């Protein structure tokens, strides 16, 4: 199989973790006889340096002409937030890409394999066997709602708006039900319907759609309760469906089950199945270029690309097994080293995963 991948390495630790994802993909290509062709494109800080903008048209064209997008994290140091290079980069580059391709369905799997149980600060009997998929709406809600500002008597008031149409909710609800069918057939909607009218709409739409999926059970949790349940009793969850901002927050929280933010990949898909794949973590400029970053989130994102964009299930499974193998062998990047193991660099982790793919 021949696949063209638009590669956006990203800022901060992006380039080094992208190198390791490429290493894993090349190994999978060699092992299973596929040709992966990478087309480098630039967005975020790197695009600013090259083109003076965060998401240039050439980058969108490269993405449009590819079979999938593999993307590292974008963003700069907090202290430089207001510099021209970094100001607004998340909105323009990341939200811009999500919007440009209408990537409304964001899948964030949180799986606690036996090999990673010890990485979590939570007790093993709580996290063991947890396996949930956060389905986060990605192109609507407060991230994209109306904003405004007014000044009265010298006092600034600024607002962002949470707003969802029935159509936006329905399409992701159908998506989440369909995915639940391929899993343990349970869907939990997370919102805040005791306060927010938009959350009431999510519940209404779910109630209307659910009868079309009689084989999937469903329930509902308020987001404050859900955030507690994710830590207290994570095994109860299968598919968690939620809006853009709750999904952002809950997925960072859930990453603690798997040990670290550096362990979770994600897929963002549109209605045609076109996808962008990215780690859920940020660009970590404080540790950039030092070989300290964990490449696993990026590598697992690449595995999701193999599975969801290219339908290469065995290949995706081989990459995931290789990650587990490296962890079982005791290799640890700094973010997951608290419970012991052999502290290794970004590159050494990537090489161990590469070897395991080639040997699979
Ligand atoms: C994520 C990130 C992004 C988001 C930021 C960097 C814009 O936190 O993918 O979870 O909020 O969606
Ligand atoms: Mg986030």
PDB file of C-alpha atoms in Angstrom, residues 80-351:
ATOM      1  CA  UNK A  80       6.604  34.710  25.259  1.00  0.00           C
ATOM      2  CA  UNK A  81       2.859  34.349  24.897  1.00  0.00           C
ATOM      3  CA  UNK A  82       2.460  37.900  23.672  1.00  0.00           C
ATOM      4  CA  UNK A  83       5.266  37.897  21.119  1.00  0.00           C
ATOM      5  CA  UNK A  84       4.150  38.052  17.474  1.00  0.00           C
ATOM      6  CA  UNK A  85       5.590  34.604  16.856  1.00  0.00           C
ATOM      7  CA  UNK A  86       3.606  32.860  19.561  1.00  0.00           C
ATOM      8  CA  UNK A  87       0.566  34.978  20.212  1.00  0.00           C
ATOM      9  CA  UNK A  88      -2.608  33.210  19.059  1.00  0.00           C
ATOM     10  CA  UNK A  89      -0.696  30.278  17.595  1.00  0.00           C
ATOM     11  CA  UNK A  90      -3.014  27.657  19.119  1.00  0.00           C
ATOM     12  CA  UNK A  91      -6.091  29.349  17.748  1.00  0.00           C
ATOM     13  CA  UNK A  92      -4.703  30.021  14.297  1.00  0.00           C
ATOM     14  CA  UNK A  93      -2.724  26.848  13.706  1.00  0.00           C
ATOM     15  CA  UNK A  94      -4.385  24.101  15.745  1.00  0.00           C
ATOM     16  CA  UNK A  95      -7.978  25.276  15.727  1.00  0.00           C
ATOM     17  CA  UNK A  96      -7.409  26.465  12.161  1.00  0.00           C
ATOM     18  CA  UNK A  97      -6.437  22.970  11.017  1.00  0.00           C
ATOM     19  CA  UNK A  98      -9.319  21.353  12.885  1.00  0.00           C
ATOM     20  CA  UNK A  99     -11.751  23.807  11.334  1.00  0.00           C
ATOM     21  CA  UNK A 100     -10.246  23.734   7.824  1.00  0.00           C
ATOM     22  CA  UNK A 101     -10.862  19.997   7.531  1.00  0.00           C
ATOM     23  CA  UNK A 102     -13.986  19.914   9.706  1.00  0.00           C
ATOM     24  CA  UNK A 103     -12.319  17.396  12.039  1.00  0.00           C
ATOM     25  CA  UNK A 104     -15.206  17.347  14.474  1.00  0.00           C
ATOM     26  CA  UNK A 105     -14.673  13.922  15.997  1.00  0.00           C
ATOM     27  CA  UNK A 106     -11.695  13.686  18.315  1.00  0.00           C
ATOM     28  CA  UNK A 107     -10.890  10.215  19.648  1.00  0.00           C
ATOM     29  CA  UNK A 108      -8.692   9.991  22.731  1.00  0.00           C
ATOM     30  CA  UNK A 109      -8.205   6.425  23.916  1.00  0.00           C
ATOM     31  CA  UNK A 110      -7.046   5.899  27.485  1.00  0.00           C
ATOM     32  CA  UNK A 111      -5.863   2.330  27.924  1.00  0.00           C
ATOM     33  CA  UNK A 112      -4.134   1.008  31.009  1.00  0.00           C
ATOM     34  CA  UNK A 113      -2.203  -2.010  29.799  1.00  0.00           C
ATOM     35  CA  UNK A 114      -0.649  -4.255  32.488  1.00  0.00           C
ATOM     36  CA  UNK A 115       2.730  -2.822  31.422  1.00  0.00           C
ATOM     37  CA  UNK A 116       1.689   0.696  32.388  1.00  0.00           C
ATOM     38  CA  UNK A 117      -0.247   0.062  35.610  1.00  0.00           C
ATOM     39  CA  UNK A 118       2.771   0.947  37.732  1.00  0.00           C
ATOM     40  CA  UNK A 119       3.246   4.271  35.932  1.00  0.00           C
ATOM     41  CA  UNK A 120       0.118   5.789  37.392  1.00  0.00           C
ATOM     42  CA  UNK A 121       0.191   7.548  40.746  1.00  0.00           C
ATOM     43  CA  UNK A 122      -3.178   5.859  41.400  1.00  0.00           C
ATOM     44  CA  UNK A 123      -3.412   2.488  43.124  1.00  0.00           C
ATOM     45  CA  UNK A 124      -3.084  -0.475  40.719  1.00  0.00           C
ATOM     46  CA  UNK A 125      -6.437  -1.993  41.753  1.00  0.00           C
ATOM     47  CA  UNK A 126      -8.125   1.215  40.610  1.00  0.00           C
ATOM     48  CA  UNK A 127      -6.462   1.686  37.233  1.00  0.00           C
ATOM     49  CA  UNK A 128      -5.826  -1.922  36.221  1.00  0.00           C
ATOM     50  CA  UNK A 129      -7.836  -2.779  33.121  1.00  0.00           C
ATOM     51  CA  UNK A 130      -9.249   0.705  32.579  1.00  0.00           C
ATOM     52  CA  UNK A 131     -10.006   1.153  28.887  1.00  0.00           C
ATOM     53  CA  UNK A 132     -12.009   4.177  27.860  1.00  0.00           C
ATOM     54  CA  UNK A 133     -12.370   6.251  24.753  1.00  0.00           C
ATOM     55  CA  UNK A 134     -13.031   9.943  25.130  1.00  0.00           C
ATOM     56  CA  UNK A 135     -14.998  11.180  22.117  1.00  0.00           C
ATOM     57  CA  UNK A 136     -14.522  14.919  22.173  1.00  0.00           C
ATOM     58  CA  UNK A 137     -16.398  17.294  19.892  1.00  0.00           C
ATOM     59  CA  UNK A 138     -13.642  19.349  18.291  1.00  0.00           C
ATOM     60  CA  UNK A 139     -14.992  22.050  16.015  1.00  0.00           C
ATOM     61  CA  UNK A 140     -17.707  23.708  18.066  1.00  0.00           C
ATOM     62  CA  UNK A 141     -18.601  24.967  21.511  1.00  0.00           C
ATOM     63  CA  UNK A 142     -16.803  27.679  23.421  1.00  0.00           C
ATOM     64  CA  UNK A 143     -13.598  27.208  21.416  1.00  0.00           C
ATOM     65  CA  UNK A 144     -15.352  28.536  18.334  1.00  0.00           C
ATOM     66  CA  UNK A 145     -18.265  30.499  19.783  1.00  0.00           C
ATOM     67  CA  UNK A 146     -18.788  34.242  19.647  1.00  0.00           C
ATOM     68  CA  UNK A 147     -16.365  36.327  21.648  1.00  0.00           C
ATOM     69  CA  UNK A 148     -16.549  39.887  22.730  1.00  0.00           C
ATOM     70  CA  UNK A 149     -15.282  42.599  24.946  1.00  0.00           C
ATOM     71  CA  UNK A 150     -16.689  45.818  26.334  1.00  0.00           C
ATOM     72  CA  UNK A 151     -15.266  48.453  28.596  1.00  0.00           C
ATOM     73  CA  UNK A 152     -17.544  50.219  31.035  1.00  0.00           C
ATOM     74  CA  UNK A 153     -16.109  52.850  33.337  1.00  0.00           C
ATOM     75  CA  UNK A 154     -12.633  51.585  32.547  1.00  0.00           C
ATOM     76  CA  UNK A 155     -13.503  48.004  33.550  1.00  0.00           C
ATOM     77  CA  UNK A 156     -13.024  45.357  30.861  1.00  0.00           C
ATOM     78  CA  UNK A 157     -15.508  42.544  30.499  1.00  0.00           C
ATOM     79  CA  UNK A 158     -14.657  39.722  28.095  1.00  0.00           C
ATOM     80  CA  UNK A 159     -16.860  36.801  27.039  1.00  0.00           C
ATOM     81  CA  UNK A 160     -16.671  33.518  25.185  1.00  0.00           C
ATOM     82  CA  UNK A 161     -19.798  31.641  24.181  1.00  0.00           C
ATOM     83  CA  UNK A 162     -20.695  27.973  24.489  1.00  0.00           C
ATOM     84  CA  UNK A 163     -23.036  27.236  21.623  1.00  0.00           C
ATOM     85  CA  UNK A 164     -23.993  24.015  19.823  1.00  0.00           C
ATOM     86  CA  UNK A 165     -26.463  23.245  17.068  1.00  0.00           C
ATOM     87  CA  UNK A 166     -28.489  20.036  17.016  1.00  0.00           C
ATOM     88  CA  UNK A 167     -26.699  19.118  13.821  1.00  0.00           C
ATOM     89  CA  UNK A 168     -23.256  19.409  15.440  1.00  0.00           C
ATOM     90  CA  UNK A 169     -24.338  17.314  18.395  1.00  0.00           C
ATOM     91  CA  UNK A 170     -26.142  14.725  16.298  1.00  0.00           C
ATOM     92  CA  UNK A 171     -23.226  13.928  14.005  1.00  0.00           C
ATOM     93  CA  UNK A 172     -20.796  13.264  16.838  1.00  0.00           C
ATOM     94  CA  UNK A 173     -23.415  11.371  18.835  1.00  0.00           C
ATOM     95  CA  UNK A 174     -23.956   9.042  15.880  1.00  0.00           C
ATOM     96  CA  UNK A 175     -20.195   8.664  15.582  1.00  0.00           C
ATOM     97  CA  UNK A 176     -19.821   7.821  19.249  1.00  0.00           C
ATOM     98  CA  UNK A 177     -22.639   5.243  19.151  1.00  0.00           C
ATOM     99  CA  UNK A 178     -21.100   3.582  16.095  1.00  0.00           C
ATOM    100  CA  UNK A 179     -17.733   3.360  17.815  1.00  0.00           C
ATOM    101  CA  UNK A 180     -19.334   2.014  20.996  1.00  0.00           C
ATOM    102  CA  UNK A 181     -20.747  -0.833  18.877  1.00  0.00           C
ATOM    103  CA  UNK A 182     -17.211  -1.976  18.171  1.00  0.00           C
ATOM    104  CA  UNK A 183     -16.283  -1.798  21.861  1.00  0.00           C
ATOM    105  CA  UNK A 184     -18.100  -2.733  25.075  1.00  0.00           C
ATOM    106  CA  UNK A 185     -21.350  -1.104  23.886  1.00  0.00           C
ATOM    107  CA  UNK A 186     -21.737   1.516  26.559  1.00  0.00           C
ATOM    108  CA  UNK A 187     -21.837   5.271  26.067  1.00  0.00           C
ATOM    109  CA  UNK A 188     -21.706   7.928  28.787  1.00  0.00           C
ATOM    110  CA  UNK A 189     -22.635  11.487  27.898  1.00  0.00           C
ATOM    111  CA  UNK A 190     -20.810  14.084  30.014  1.00  0.00           C
ATOM    112  CA  UNK A 191     -22.210  17.616  30.231  1.00  0.00           C
ATOM    113  CA  UNK A 192     -23.562  20.078  32.774  1.00  0.00           C
ATOM    114  CA  UNK A 193     -27.284  20.022  32.197  1.00  0.00           C
ATOM    115  CA  UNK A 194     -28.154  21.212  35.706  1.00  0.00           C
ATOM    116  CA  UNK A 195     -26.782  24.613  34.687  1.00  0.00           C
ATOM    117  CA  UNK A 196     -26.180  24.920  30.937  1.00  0.00           C
ATOM    118  CA  UNK A 197     -28.948  24.961  28.344  1.00  0.00           C
ATOM    119  CA  UNK A 198     -26.514  23.780  25.698  1.00  0.00           C
ATOM    120  CA  UNK A 199     -25.945  20.680  27.842  1.00  0.00           C
ATOM    121  CA  UNK A 200     -29.696  20.085  27.957  1.00  0.00           C
ATOM    122  CA  UNK A 201     -29.616  20.095  24.163  1.00  0.00           C
ATOM    123  CA  UNK A 202     -26.874  17.423  24.200  1.00  0.00           C
ATOM    124  CA  UNK A 203     -29.126  15.263  26.385  1.00  0.00           C
ATOM    125  CA  UNK A 204     -32.147  15.851  24.153  1.00  0.00           C
ATOM    126  CA  UNK A 205     -30.251  14.902  21.020  1.00  0.00           C
ATOM    127  CA  UNK A 206     -28.830  11.809  22.696  1.00  0.00           C
ATOM    128  CA  UNK A 207     -32.304  10.723  23.826  1.00  0.00           C
ATOM    129  CA  UNK A 208     -33.609  11.135  20.271  1.00  0.00           C
ATOM    130  CA  UNK A 209     -30.748   9.184  18.668  1.00  0.00           C
ATOM    131  CA  UNK A 210     -30.249   6.406  21.222  1.00  0.00           C
ATOM    132  CA  UNK A 211     -33.191   4.232  20.024  1.00  0.00           C
ATOM    133  CA  UNK A 212     -31.341   3.786  16.717  1.00  0.00           C
ATOM    134  CA  UNK A 213     -28.663   1.919  18.686  1.00  0.00           C
ATOM    135  CA  UNK A 214     -30.628  -0.475  20.904  1.00  0.00           C
ATOM    136  CA  UNK A 215     -27.564  -2.676  21.332  1.00  0.00           C
ATOM    137  CA  UNK A 216     -25.654   0.148  23.093  1.00  0.00           C
ATOM    138  CA  UNK A 217     -26.519   1.144  26.663  1.00  0.00           C
ATOM    139  CA  UNK A 218     -26.112   4.747  27.680  1.00  0.00           C
ATOM    140  CA  UNK A 219     -26.071   6.939  30.752  1.00  0.00           C
ATOM    141  CA  UNK A 220     -25.327  10.513  31.695  1.00  0.00           C
ATOM    142  CA  UNK A 221     -22.979  12.250  34.156  1.00  0.00           C
ATOM    143  CA  UNK A 222     -22.512  15.875  35.057  1.00  0.00           C
ATOM    144  CA  UNK A 223     -18.954  16.889  34.290  1.00  0.00           C
ATOM    145  CA  UNK A 224     -17.972  17.578  37.902  1.00  0.00           C
ATOM    146  CA  UNK A 225     -19.109  14.109  38.900  1.00  0.00           C
ATOM    147  CA  UNK A 226     -17.459  12.561  35.833  1.00  0.00           C
ATOM    148  CA  UNK A 227     -14.124  14.151  36.666  1.00  0.00           C
ATOM    149  CA  UNK A 228     -14.270  12.497  40.082  1.00  0.00           C
ATOM    150  CA  UNK A 229     -15.433   9.117  38.702  1.00  0.00           C
ATOM    151  CA  UNK A 230     -12.610   9.002  36.167  1.00  0.00           C
ATOM    152  CA  UNK A 231     -10.143   8.889  39.038  1.00  0.00           C
ATOM    153  CA  UNK A 232     -12.219   6.963  41.579  1.00  0.00           C
ATOM    154  CA  UNK A 233     -13.660   4.268  39.345  1.00  0.00           C
ATOM    155  CA  UNK A 234     -12.297   4.494  35.794  1.00  0.00           C
ATOM    156  CA  UNK A 235     -13.229   0.952  34.809  1.00  0.00           C
ATOM    157  CA  UNK A 236     -16.927   1.834  34.604  1.00  0.00           C
ATOM    158  CA  UNK A 237     -16.318   3.839  31.416  1.00  0.00           C
ATOM    159  CA  UNK A 238     -16.337   2.636  27.851  1.00  0.00           C
ATOM    160  CA  UNK A 239     -17.122   5.512  25.475  1.00  0.00           C
ATOM    161  CA  UNK A 240     -17.295   8.976  27.011  1.00  0.00           C
ATOM    162  CA  UNK A 241     -18.989  11.518  24.755  1.00  0.00           C
ATOM    163  CA  UNK A 242     -18.535  15.187  25.531  1.00  0.00           C
ATOM    164  CA  UNK A 243     -18.184  18.705  24.190  1.00  0.00           C
ATOM    165  CA  UNK A 244     -15.008  20.474  23.154  1.00  0.00           C
ATOM    166  CA  UNK A 245     -13.898  22.059  26.418  1.00  0.00           C
ATOM    167  CA  UNK A 246     -14.966  19.277  28.785  1.00  0.00           C
ATOM    168  CA  UNK A 247     -13.183  16.800  26.506  1.00  0.00           C
ATOM    169  CA  UNK A 248     -10.033  18.898  26.642  1.00  0.00           C
ATOM    170  CA  UNK A 249     -10.021  18.931  30.422  1.00  0.00           C
ATOM    171  CA  UNK A 250     -11.129  15.346  31.037  1.00  0.00           C
ATOM    172  CA  UNK A 251      -8.578  13.904  28.622  1.00  0.00           C
ATOM    173  CA  UNK A 252      -5.690  15.548  30.477  1.00  0.00           C
ATOM    174  CA  UNK A 253      -7.128  14.205  33.693  1.00  0.00           C
ATOM    175  CA  UNK A 254      -7.603  10.703  32.294  1.00  0.00           C
ATOM    176  CA  UNK A 255      -3.998  10.600  31.091  1.00  0.00           C
ATOM    177  CA  UNK A 256      -2.979  10.143  34.726  1.00  0.00           C
ATOM    178  CA  UNK A 257      -4.509   6.665  34.544  1.00  0.00           C
ATOM    179  CA  UNK A 258      -1.977   5.747  31.866  1.00  0.00           C
ATOM    180  CA  UNK A 259       0.850   7.397  33.752  1.00  0.00           C
ATOM    181  CA  UNK A 260       1.474  10.583  31.816  1.00  0.00           C
ATOM    182  CA  UNK A 261       0.216  13.026  29.240  1.00  0.00           C
ATOM    183  CA  UNK A 262       3.119  11.756  27.167  1.00  0.00           C
ATOM    184  CA  UNK A 263       1.341   8.429  26.685  1.00  0.00           C
ATOM    185  CA  UNK A 264      -1.836   9.436  24.866  1.00  0.00           C
ATOM    186  CA  UNK A 265      -2.336   9.810  21.150  1.00  0.00           C
ATOM    187  CA  UNK A 266      -5.424  11.046  19.371  1.00  0.00           C
ATOM    188  CA  UNK A 267      -7.269  11.017  16.087  1.00  0.00           C
ATOM    189  CA  UNK A 268      -9.447  13.799  14.726  1.00  0.00           C
ATOM    190  CA  UNK A 269     -11.772  12.764  11.920  1.00  0.00           C
ATOM    191  CA  UNK A 270     -14.242  14.432   9.606  1.00  0.00           C
ATOM    192  CA  UNK A 271     -17.423  13.047   8.054  1.00  0.00           C
ATOM    193  CA  UNK A 272     -15.475  11.614   5.110  1.00  0.00           C
ATOM    194  CA  UNK A 273     -13.084   9.772   7.424  1.00  0.00           C
ATOM    195  CA  UNK A 274     -10.135  12.056   6.655  1.00  0.00           C
ATOM    196  CA  UNK A 275      -7.970  12.336   9.747  1.00  0.00           C
ATOM    197  CA  UNK A 276      -5.342  14.313  11.596  1.00  0.00           C
ATOM    198  CA  UNK A 277      -3.305  12.533  14.261  1.00  0.00           C
ATOM    199  CA  UNK A 278      -1.600  14.285  17.145  1.00  0.00           C
ATOM    200  CA  UNK A 279      -0.478  13.699  20.726  1.00  0.00           C
ATOM    201  CA  UNK A 280      -2.801  15.256  23.306  1.00  0.00           C
ATOM    202  CA  UNK A 281       0.073  17.008  25.074  1.00  0.00           C
ATOM    203  CA  UNK A 282       1.615  20.376  24.330  1.00  0.00           C
ATOM    204  CA  UNK A 283       4.980  21.455  22.933  1.00  0.00           C
ATOM    205  CA  UNK A 284       6.831  21.512  26.313  1.00  0.00           C
ATOM    206  CA  UNK A 285       9.363  24.190  25.246  1.00  0.00           C
ATOM    207  CA  UNK A 286      11.132  23.912  28.617  1.00  0.00           C
ATOM    208  CA  UNK A 287      12.502  20.462  27.753  1.00  0.00           C
ATOM    209  CA  UNK A 288      12.744  20.861  23.965  1.00  0.00           C
ATOM    210  CA  UNK A 289      15.831  19.574  22.206  1.00  0.00           C
ATOM    211  CA  UNK A 290      17.173  17.717  25.226  1.00  0.00           C
ATOM    212  CA  UNK A 291      15.991  14.206  24.399  1.00  0.00           C
ATOM    213  CA  UNK A 292      13.813  14.154  27.505  1.00  0.00           C
ATOM    214  CA  UNK A 293      10.405  14.034  25.852  1.00  0.00           C
ATOM    215  CA  UNK A 294       8.306  10.892  25.746  1.00  0.00           C
ATOM    216  CA  UNK A 295       7.701   9.963  22.075  1.00  0.00           C
ATOM    217  CA  UNK A 296       4.993   7.409  22.886  1.00  0.00           C
ATOM    218  CA  UNK A 297       1.981   9.745  22.490  1.00  0.00           C
ATOM    219  CA  UNK A 298       3.211  10.680  19.014  1.00  0.00           C
ATOM    220  CA  UNK A 299       3.972   7.062  18.115  1.00  0.00           C
ATOM    221  CA  UNK A 300       0.541   5.929  19.301  1.00  0.00           C
ATOM    222  CA  UNK A 301      -1.004   8.737  17.238  1.00  0.00           C
ATOM    223  CA  UNK A 302       0.811   7.289  14.225  1.00  0.00           C
ATOM    224  CA  UNK A 303      -0.615   3.862  15.085  1.00  0.00           C
ATOM    225  CA  UNK A 304      -4.108   5.351  15.119  1.00  0.00           C
ATOM    226  CA  UNK A 305      -3.408   6.782  11.672  1.00  0.00           C
ATOM    227  CA  UNK A 306      -2.472   3.333  10.376  1.00  0.00           C
ATOM    228  CA  UNK A 307      -5.686   1.890  11.758  1.00  0.00           C
ATOM    229  CA  UNK A 308      -8.218   4.617  11.031  1.00  0.00           C
ATOM    230  CA  UNK A 309      -6.960   6.317   7.865  1.00  0.00           C
ATOM    231  CA  UNK A 310      -5.253   3.395   6.132  1.00  0.00           C
ATOM    232  CA  UNK A 311      -7.202   0.447   7.589  1.00  0.00           C
ATOM    233  CA  UNK A 312      -3.893  -1.238   8.466  1.00  0.00           C
ATOM    234  CA  UNK A 313      -5.027  -3.019  11.615  1.00  0.00           C
ATOM    235  CA  UNK A 314      -2.181  -5.528  11.973  1.00  0.00           C
ATOM    236  CA  UNK A 315       0.348  -2.772  11.410  1.00  0.00           C
ATOM    237  CA  UNK A 316      -1.278  -0.512  14.013  1.00  0.00           C
ATOM    238  CA  UNK A 317      -1.403  -3.396  16.490  1.00  0.00           C
ATOM    239  CA  UNK A 318       2.287  -4.123  15.852  1.00  0.00           C
ATOM    240  CA  UNK A 319       3.230  -0.544  16.722  1.00  0.00           C
ATOM    241  CA  UNK A 320       1.092  -0.641  19.876  1.00  0.00           C
ATOM    242  CA  UNK A 321       2.568  -3.982  20.939  1.00  0.00           C
ATOM    243  CA  UNK A 322       6.043  -2.592  20.369  1.00  0.00           C
ATOM    244  CA  UNK A 323       5.263   0.293  22.731  1.00  0.00           C
ATOM    245  CA  UNK A 324       4.079  -2.177  25.357  1.00  0.00           C
ATOM    246  CA  UNK A 325       7.170  -4.298  24.800  1.00  0.00           C
ATOM    247  CA  UNK A 326       9.499  -1.345  25.374  1.00  0.00           C
ATOM    248  CA  UNK A 327       7.621  -0.440  28.560  1.00  0.00           C
ATOM    249  CA  UNK A 328       7.610  -4.065  29.730  1.00  0.00           C
ATOM    250  CA  UNK A 329      11.381  -4.038  29.234  1.00  0.00           C
ATOM    251  CA  UNK A 330      11.574  -1.268  31.822  1.00  0.00           C
ATOM    252  CA  UNK A 331      12.450   1.631  29.511  1.00  0.00           C
ATOM    253  CA  UNK A 332      11.231   4.950  30.889  1.00  0.00           C
ATOM    254  CA  UNK A 333      11.434   8.521  29.680  1.00  0.00           C
ATOM    255  CA  UNK A 334      11.619  11.111  32.453  1.00  0.00           C
ATOM    256  CA  UNK A 335       7.851  11.715  32.665  1.00  0.00           C
ATOM    257  CA  UNK A 336       7.172   8.057  33.532  1.00  0.00           C
ATOM    258  CA  UNK A 337      10.307   7.303  35.541  1.00  0.00           C
ATOM    259  CA  UNK A 338       8.951   7.987  39.032  1.00  0.00           C
ATOM    260  CA  UNK A 339       8.308   4.320  39.818  1.00  0.00           C
ATOM    261  CA  UNK A 340      11.741   3.217  38.632  1.00  0.00           C
ATOM    262  CA  UNK A 341      12.964   1.524  35.469  1.00  0.00           C
ATOM    263  CA  UNK A 342      15.744   2.494  33.121  1.00  0.00           C
ATOM    264  CA  UNK A 343      15.756   6.192  32.314  1.00  0.00           C
ATOM    265  CA  UNK A 344      16.196   6.611  28.558  1.00  0.00           C
ATOM    266  CA  UNK A 345      16.176   9.418  26.021  1.00  0.00           C
ATOM    267  CA  UNK A 346      13.484  10.147  23.461  1.00  0.00           C
ATOM    268  CA  UNK A 347      15.613   8.514  20.816  1.00  0.00           C
ATOM    269  CA  UNK A 348      16.439   5.376  22.783  1.00  0.00           C
ATOM    270  CA  UNK A 349      12.763   4.829  23.485  1.00  0.00           C
ATOM    271  CA  UNK A 350      12.040   5.269  19.769  1.00  0.00           C
ATOM    272  CA  UNK A 351      14.787   2.849  18.785  1.00  0.00           C
TER     273      UNK A 351
END
